Amino acid sequence: MANQGNLEDLEIVSAPFLAVLNDLFSKYKSQREGTLANYIPELAKVNPELFSICIVTVDGQTYQVGDYQQQFTIQSISKVFAYGLALEDHGRDYVLTRVGVEPTGDAFNAIILDEKSKRPYNPMVNAGAIATTSLIKGSGATERLNRVLDMFRRYTGRDALVDISVFTSERSTGHRNRAIAHLMLNFGMIDQNIEEVLDLYFQQCAVIVNCQDLAMMAATLANKGVNPVTGEQAVESRHVKDILSVMYTCGMYNFSGEWAYTVGIPAKSGVCGGIIAVAPHKMGIGVFSPLLDVRGNSVRGVNVCEELSRRLGLHLFDCSGDTKF
Ligand code: GLU
């Protein structure tokens, strides 16, 4: 099966990685469909032409093409990592009482909770992500933010910073997220100061990354939670299975089912135009291109990942026998 590959197998195909990336880059560079996210005013100022693809293998090899050093804010991709921190802080049983693991089929910002349990459906939609962020421990707002930033540092291997313009832009316009947070307060799913929770959520979404960081973070999840370059354990390995499972079923907004069917590896996208995809035990993939489709996924990003999965044989359930490794 494709998911049984090991490092030796990887080496066989590693030389053509760059060729594949260059090929995909030229193929999709001219694609112009999609629109910039504009409900956060600062995001509407991004250059729509930007495009980069990066792969980091679990043995730390990096392959990249395009604007891979261009910085942008991580947005929803942060939800994956905040979920890992909440699992570490409270354990999975408690976290499950506050946030479910059920795909919704609704938009990421739907103002909706599970009828029966009153939990948000899953940690990859805004309601679940805000509930998850409220679980991050710390003796005050500063300590909580520092714990979040330190977590990002472990994954990327470099210090994390918040883009203050994007943070304040979302903070002053994020009324929908505020409504979601109040709904959860009403049902006892959040029991802290709402504004403080929202600030931390907006800050985690405004953490600055580049495409290489995305691939490194994905590669860390592919590598049992260990950053393949620094060797640092970014998240306890026992939580990686839970993180990847919700990414697989819920990570691509209301396109998650089709993504699982076609691309077949855990992934998460953000309205910044970034996508991370994790091929367990093999590699992490990062794509950045800010023009989004109607569901909020990067148009080029989805195309690139579909083709990368096919060409490198990454689909987890591909047992056709003609996969590359
Ligand atoms: N900060 C954004 C929000 O909460 C993230 C959304 C996303 O990337 O999907 O609306």
GROMACS .gro file of C-alpha atoms and ligand atoms in nm:
model
  335
    1MET     CA    1   0.000   0.000   0.000
    2ALA     CA    2   0.112   0.352  -0.062
    3ASN     CA    3   0.117   0.441   0.306
    4GLN     CA    4   0.369   0.172   0.391
    5GLY     CA    5   0.656   0.370   0.236
    6ASN     CA    6   0.977   0.427   0.427
    7LEU     CA    7   1.272   0.659   0.401
    8GLU     CA    8   1.468   0.439   0.160
    9ASP     CA    9   1.172   0.438  -0.076
   10LEU     CA   10   1.150   0.815  -0.041
   11GLU     CA   11   1.509   0.856  -0.152
   12ILE     CA   12   1.430   0.679  -0.477
   13VAL     CA   13   1.185   0.950  -0.574
   14SER     CA   14   1.336   1.249  -0.392
   15ALA     CA   15   1.539   1.367  -0.691
   16PRO     CA   16   1.231   1.426  -0.908
   17PHE     CA   17   1.044   1.614  -0.630
   18LEU     CA   18   1.176   1.948  -0.747
   19ALA     CA   19   1.096   1.864  -1.107
   20VAL     CA   20   0.737   1.781  -1.009
   21LEU     CA   21   0.705   2.104  -0.809
   22ASN     CA   22   0.843   2.313  -1.098
   23ASP     CA   23   0.607   2.140  -1.334
   24LEU     CA   24   0.302   2.205  -1.115
   25PHE     CA   25   0.411   2.563  -1.057
   26SER     CA   26   0.428   2.642  -1.429
   27LYS     CA   27   0.108   2.453  -1.497
   28TYR     CA   28  -0.103   2.642  -1.241
   29LYS     CA   29   0.077   2.979  -1.237
   30SER     CA   30  -0.152   3.118  -1.506
   31GLN     CA   31  -0.468   3.010  -1.322
   32ARG     CA   32  -0.653   3.321  -1.204
   33GLU     CA   33  -0.986   3.193  -1.074
   34GLY     CA   34  -1.104   3.269  -0.724
   35THR     CA   35  -1.130   3.572  -0.502
   36LEU     CA   36  -0.938   3.710  -0.207
   37ALA     CA   37  -1.093   3.676   0.138
   38ASN     CA   38  -1.228   4.022   0.209
   39TYR     CA   39  -1.432   3.979   0.526
   40ILE     CA   40  -1.108   4.051   0.712
   41PRO     CA   41  -1.019   4.385   0.549
   42GLU     CA   42  -0.642   4.335   0.575
   43LEU     CA   43  -0.659   4.008   0.379
   44ALA     CA   44  -0.812   4.188   0.081
   45LYS     CA   45  -0.483   4.379   0.040
   46VAL     CA   46  -0.278   4.066  -0.038
   47ASN     CA   47  -0.120   4.029  -0.384
   48PRO     CA   48  -0.342   3.770  -0.559
   49GLU     CA   49  -0.057   3.656  -0.786
   50LEU     CA   50   0.149   3.505  -0.505
   51PHE     CA   51   0.208   3.133  -0.541
   52SER     CA   52   0.440   2.883  -0.375
   53ILE     CA   53   0.464   2.511  -0.313
   54CYS     CA   54   0.693   2.343  -0.063
   55ILE     CA   55   0.761   1.985   0.046
   56VAL     CA   56   0.955   1.888   0.359
   57THR     CA   57   1.025   1.518   0.397
   58VAL     CA   58   1.036   1.345   0.735
   59ASP     CA   59   1.415   1.332   0.706
   60GLY     CA   60   1.423   1.712   0.672
   61GLN     CA   61   1.484   1.755   0.298
   62THR     CA   62   1.317   2.069   0.166
   63TYR     CA   63   1.196   2.129  -0.190
   64GLN     CA   64   1.031   2.456  -0.282
   65VAL     CA   65   0.922   2.670  -0.570
   66GLY     CA   66   0.775   3.019  -0.615
   67ASP     CA   67   0.726   3.282  -0.344
   68TYR     CA   68   0.812   3.042  -0.063
   69GLN     CA   69   0.951   3.313   0.166
   70GLN     CA   70   0.651   3.541   0.127
   71GLN     CA   71   0.492   3.595   0.466
   72PHE     CA   72   0.120   3.574   0.532
   73THR     CA   73  -0.103   3.499   0.830
   74ILE     CA   74  -0.181   3.138   0.907
   75GLN     CA   75  -0.559   3.185   0.969
   76SER     CA   76  -0.755   2.860   1.004
   77ILE     CA   77  -0.451   2.638   0.964
   78SER     CA   78  -0.371   2.742   1.323
   79LYS     CA   79  -0.675   2.541   1.440
   80VAL     CA   80  -0.488   2.216   1.387
   81PHE     CA   81  -0.205   2.314   1.618
   82ALA     CA   82  -0.422   2.478   1.883
   83TYR     CA   83  -0.617   2.151   1.897
   84GLY     CA   84  -0.293   1.966   1.968
   85LEU     CA   85  -0.213   2.205   2.253
   86ALA     CA   86  -0.562   2.164   2.403
   87LEU     CA   87  -0.521   1.785   2.387
   88GLU     CA   88  -0.189   1.816   2.568
   89ASP     CA   89  -0.339   2.050   2.828
   90HIS     CA   90  -0.649   1.844   2.909
   91GLY     CA   91  -0.629   1.500   2.747
   92ARG     CA   92  -0.862   1.377   2.474
   93ASP     CA   93  -1.151   1.268   2.697
   94TYR     CA   94  -1.203   1.612   2.842
   95VAL     CA   95  -1.150   1.789   2.510
   96LEU     CA   96  -1.417   1.563   2.358
   97THR     CA   97  -1.670   1.691   2.611
   98ARG     CA   98  -1.616   2.044   2.473
   99VAL     CA   99  -1.557   1.988   2.100
  100GLY     CA  100  -1.687   1.704   1.884
  101VAL     CA  101  -1.519   1.531   1.590
  102GLU     CA  102  -1.808   1.523   1.345
  103PRO     CA  103  -1.784   1.684   0.998
  104THR     CA  104  -2.058   1.941   0.943
  105GLY     CA  105  -2.101   2.002   0.571
  106ASP     CA  106  -2.171   2.361   0.675
  107ALA     CA  107  -1.954   2.665   0.613
  108PHE     CA  108  -1.656   2.717   0.844
  109ASN     CA  109  -1.819   3.017   1.011
  110ALA     CA  110  -2.167   2.867   1.059
  111ILE     CA  111  -2.338   2.977   1.380
  112ILE     CA  112  -2.438   2.627   1.477
  113LEU     CA  113  -2.382   2.374   1.756
  114ASP     CA  114  -2.472   2.007   1.784
  115GLU     CA  115  -2.844   2.005   1.880
  116LYS     CA  116  -2.810   1.737   2.146
  117SER     CA  117  -2.470   1.785   2.303
  118LYS     CA  118  -2.447   2.164   2.243
  119ARG     CA  119  -2.086   2.105   2.151
  120PRO     CA  120  -1.941   2.262   1.838
  121TYR     CA  121  -1.915   1.993   1.571
  122ASN     CA  122  -1.539   1.976   1.533
  123PRO     CA  123  -1.221   2.177   1.605
  124MET     CA  124  -1.167   2.273   1.240
  125VAL     CA  125  -1.473   2.500   1.210
  126ASN     CA  126  -1.472   2.838   1.383
  127ALA     CA  127  -1.705   2.739   1.668
  128GLY     CA  128  -1.491   2.435   1.754
  129ALA     CA  129  -1.171   2.630   1.713
  130ILE     CA  130  -1.285   2.907   1.948
  131ALA     CA  131  -1.388   2.644   2.206
  132THR     CA  132  -1.049   2.475   2.158
  133THR     CA  133  -0.861   2.801   2.209
  134SER     CA  134  -1.058   2.861   2.529
  135LEU     CA  135  -0.903   2.538   2.663
  136ILE     CA  136  -0.544   2.654   2.629
  137LYS     CA  137  -0.400   2.685   2.977
  138GLY     CA  138  -0.215   2.982   3.122
  139SER     CA  139  -0.237   3.215   3.418
  140GLY     CA  140  -0.345   3.511   3.205
  141ALA     CA  141  -0.378   3.637   2.850
  142THR     CA  142  -0.003   3.697   2.809
  143GLU     CA  143   0.097   3.353   2.930
  144ARG     CA  144  -0.161   3.188   2.706
  145LEU     CA  145  -0.041   3.382   2.402
  146ASN     CA  146   0.320   3.299   2.483
  147ARG     CA  147   0.234   2.930   2.506
  148VAL     CA  148   0.066   2.949   2.165
  149LEU     CA  149   0.364   3.131   2.012
  150ASP     CA  150   0.606   2.884   2.164
  151MET     CA  151   0.402   2.598   2.023
  152PHE     CA  152   0.430   2.749   1.672
  153ARG     CA  153   0.804   2.789   1.725
  154ARG     CA  154   0.839   2.418   1.796
  155TYR     CA  155   0.662   2.332   1.471
  156THR     CA  156   0.835   2.583   1.241
  157GLY     CA  157   1.174   2.594   1.410
  158ARG     CA  158   1.171   2.974   1.429
  159ASP     CA  159   1.022   3.240   1.654
  160ALA     CA  160   0.655   3.311   1.593
  161LEU     CA  161   0.510   3.663   1.567
  162VAL     CA  162   0.158   3.800   1.536
  163ASP     CA  163   0.073   4.036   1.249
  164ILE     CA  164  -0.082   4.319   1.449
  165SER     CA  165  -0.263   4.479   1.152
  166VAL     CA  166  -0.436   4.154   1.061
  167PHE     CA  167  -0.514   4.082   1.426
  168THR     CA  168  -0.673   4.423   1.486
  169SER     CA  169  -0.848   4.411   1.149
  170GLU     CA  170  -1.018   4.084   1.243
  171ARG     CA  171  -1.078   4.187   1.601
  172SER     CA  172  -1.269   4.496   1.492
  173THR     CA  173  -1.477   4.318   1.227
  174GLY     CA  174  -1.513   3.964   1.366
  175HIS     CA  175  -1.873   3.998   1.479
  176ARG     CA  176  -1.971   3.660   1.346
  177ASN     CA  177  -1.706   3.489   1.557
  178ARG     CA  178  -1.820   3.699   1.851
  179ALA     CA  179  -2.176   3.572   1.796
  180ILE     CA  180  -2.049   3.212   1.786
  181ALA     CA  181  -1.856   3.265   2.109
  182HIS     CA  182  -2.165   3.406   2.282
  183LEU     CA  183  -2.373   3.111   2.168
  184MET     CA  184  -2.118   2.877   2.327
  185LEU     CA  185  -2.108   3.086   2.643
  186ASN     CA  186  -2.484   3.048   2.660
  187PHE     CA  187  -2.455   2.668   2.650
  188GLY     CA  188  -2.164   2.653   2.893
  189MET     CA  189  -1.915   2.536   2.630
  190ILE     CA  190  -1.692   2.832   2.708
  191ASP     CA  191  -1.660   2.950   3.062
  192GLN     CA  192  -1.405   3.225   3.036
  193ASN     CA  193  -1.401   3.587   2.943
  194ILE     CA  194  -1.527   3.588   2.584
  195GLU     CA  195  -1.322   3.886   2.466
  196GLU     CA  196  -1.003   3.731   2.602
  197VAL     CA  197  -1.075   3.400   2.427
  198LEU     CA  198  -1.154   3.579   2.101
  199ASP     CA  199  -0.838   3.788   2.124
  200LEU     CA  200  -0.629   3.473   2.159
  201TYR     CA  201  -0.818   3.309   1.871
  202PHE     CA  202  -0.766   3.615   1.645
  203GLN     CA  203  -0.400   3.629   1.749
  204GLN     CA  204  -0.339   3.262   1.671
  205CYS     CA  205  -0.501   3.320   1.328
  206ALA     CA  206  -0.272   3.620   1.271
  207VAL     CA  207   0.053   3.434   1.335
  208ILE     CA  208   0.296   3.503   1.050
  209VAL     CA  209   0.423   3.211   0.843
  210ASN     CA  210   0.559   3.142   0.496
  211CYS     CA  211   0.503   2.842   0.271
  212GLN     CA  212   0.815   2.670   0.398
  213ASP     CA  213   0.685   2.700   0.754
  214LEU     CA  214   0.358   2.536   0.647
  215ALA     CA  215   0.542   2.241   0.496
  216MET     CA  216   0.763   2.212   0.805
  217MET     CA  217   0.460   2.210   1.034
  218ALA     CA  218   0.295   1.946   0.818
  219ALA     CA  219   0.617   1.743   0.810
  220THR     CA  220   0.630   1.759   1.191
  221LEU     CA  221   0.286   1.597   1.204
  222ALA     CA  222   0.400   1.343   0.941
  223ASN     CA  223   0.698   1.268   1.166
  224LYS     CA  224   0.515   1.172   1.490
  225GLY     CA  225   0.513   1.528   1.618
  226VAL     CA  226   0.891   1.576   1.590
  227ASN     CA  227   1.022   1.868   1.384
  228PRO     CA  228   1.236   1.689   1.123
  229VAL     CA  229   1.502   1.961   1.117
  230THR     CA  230   1.538   2.071   1.481
  231GLY     CA  231   1.448   1.731   1.628
  232GLU     CA  232   1.222   1.903   1.881
  233GLN     CA  233   0.902   1.729   1.990
  234ALA     CA  234   0.637   1.987   1.893
  235VAL     CA  235   0.342   1.787   2.020
  236GLU     CA  236   0.321   1.461   2.212
  237SER     CA  237   0.317   1.179   1.957
  238ARG     CA  238   0.012   1.015   2.119
  239HIS     CA  239  -0.201   1.311   2.007
  240VAL     CA  240  -0.093   1.311   1.642
  241LYS     CA  241  -0.345   1.041   1.548
  242ASP     CA  242  -0.634   1.250   1.682
  243ILE     CA  243  -0.510   1.566   1.512
  244LEU     CA  244  -0.468   1.396   1.175
  245SER     CA  245  -0.807   1.225   1.205
  246VAL     CA  246  -0.996   1.554   1.238
  247MET     CA  247  -0.787   1.708   0.965
  248TYR     CA  248  -0.878   1.417   0.740
  249THR     CA  249  -1.252   1.436   0.801
  250CYS     CA  250  -1.301   1.809   0.862
  251GLY     CA  251  -0.993   2.004   0.749
  252MET     CA  252  -1.103   2.138   0.410
  253TYR     CA  253  -1.427   2.314   0.509
  254ASN     CA  254  -1.735   2.171   0.336
  255PHE     CA  255  -1.510   2.018   0.071
  256SER     CA  256  -1.357   1.772   0.321
  257GLY     CA  257  -1.536   1.464   0.188
  258GLU     CA  258  -1.438   1.529  -0.171
  259TRP     CA  259  -1.083   1.606  -0.062
  260ALA     CA  260  -1.058   1.280   0.134
  261TYR     CA  261  -1.190   1.095  -0.170
  262THR     CA  262  -0.961   1.256  -0.424
  263VAL     CA  263  -0.646   1.365  -0.243
  264GLY     CA  264  -0.669   1.115   0.041
  265ILE     CA  265  -0.440   1.268   0.303
  266PRO     CA  266  -0.512   1.485   0.611
  267ALA     CA  267  -0.508   1.855   0.531
  268LYS     CA  268  -0.615   2.197   0.652
  269SER     CA  269  -0.672   2.515   0.461
  270GLY     CA  270  -0.711   2.876   0.567
  271VAL     CA  271  -0.865   3.188   0.416
  272CYS     CA  272  -0.511   3.322   0.380
  273GLY     CA  273  -0.484   3.086   0.081
  274GLY     CA  274  -0.258   2.837   0.255
  275ILE     CA  275  -0.303   2.461   0.268
  276ILE     CA  276  -0.107   2.206   0.467
  277ALA     CA  277  -0.126   1.839   0.376
  278VAL     CA  278   0.032   1.554   0.569
  279ALA     CA  279   0.151   1.227   0.415
  280PRO     CA  280   0.217   1.031   0.736
  281HIS     CA  281   0.572   0.893   0.769
  282LYS     CA  282   0.666   1.058   0.439
  283MET     CA  283   0.632   1.434   0.405
  284GLY     CA  284   0.452   1.758   0.475
  285ILE     CA  285   0.323   1.976   0.193
  286GLY     CA  286   0.258   2.349   0.205
  287VAL     CA  287   0.089   2.547  -0.074
  288PHE     CA  288   0.017   2.918  -0.074
  289SER     CA  289  -0.198   3.101  -0.328
  290PRO     CA  290  -0.451   3.352  -0.191
  291LEU     CA  291  -0.730   3.327  -0.450
  292LEU     CA  292  -1.007   3.120  -0.293
  293ASP     CA  293  -1.300   2.919  -0.424
  294VAL     CA  294  -1.652   2.959  -0.283
  295ARG     CA  295  -1.579   2.731   0.012
  296GLY     CA  296  -1.270   2.925   0.115
  297ASN     CA  297  -1.005   2.686  -0.022
  298SER     CA  298  -0.716   2.808  -0.236
  299VAL     CA  299  -0.802   2.729  -0.598
  300ARG     CA  300  -0.446   2.660  -0.706
  301GLY     CA  301  -0.376   2.490  -0.373
  302VAL     CA  302  -0.648   2.230  -0.424
  303ASN     CA  303  -0.534   2.164  -0.782
  304VAL     CA  304  -0.171   2.130  -0.680
  305CYS     CA  305  -0.250   1.890  -0.395
  306GLU     CA  306  -0.477   1.676  -0.611
  307GLU     CA  307  -0.207   1.640  -0.869
  308LEU     CA  308   0.076   1.593  -0.618
  309SER     CA  309  -0.118   1.316  -0.447
  310ARG     CA  310  -0.177   1.142  -0.778
  311ARG     CA  311   0.177   1.182  -0.909
  312LEU     CA  312   0.350   1.082  -0.587
  313GLY     CA  313   0.094   0.815  -0.497
  314LEU     CA  314   0.008   0.971  -0.161
  315HIS     CA  315  -0.359   0.871  -0.121
  316LEU     CA  316  -0.373   0.671   0.204
  317PHE     CA  317  -0.604   0.409   0.061
  318ASP     CA  318  -0.440   0.369  -0.275
  319CYS     CA  319  -0.359   0.002  -0.312
  320SER     CA  320  -0.364  -0.011  -0.689
  321GLY     CA  321  -0.003  -0.129  -0.688
  322ASP     CA  322   0.135   0.131  -0.925
  323THR     CA  323   0.212   0.397  -0.664
  324LYS     CA  324   0.563   0.538  -0.652
  325PHE     CA  325   0.638   0.438  -0.292
  326GLU     N1  326  -0.958   3.404   1.134
  326GLU     C1  327  -1.049   3.348   1.039
  326GLU     C2  328  -1.191   3.344   1.094
  326GLU     O1  329  -1.211   3.309   1.206
  326GLU     C3  330  -1.003   3.213   0.999
  326GLU     C4  331  -1.095   3.151   0.900
  326GLU     C5  332  -1.029   3.057   0.806
  326GLU     O2  333  -0.912   3.068   0.772
  326GLU     O3  334  -1.103   2.967   0.761
  326GLU     O4  335  -1.284   3.378   1.028
   0.00000   0.00000   0.00000
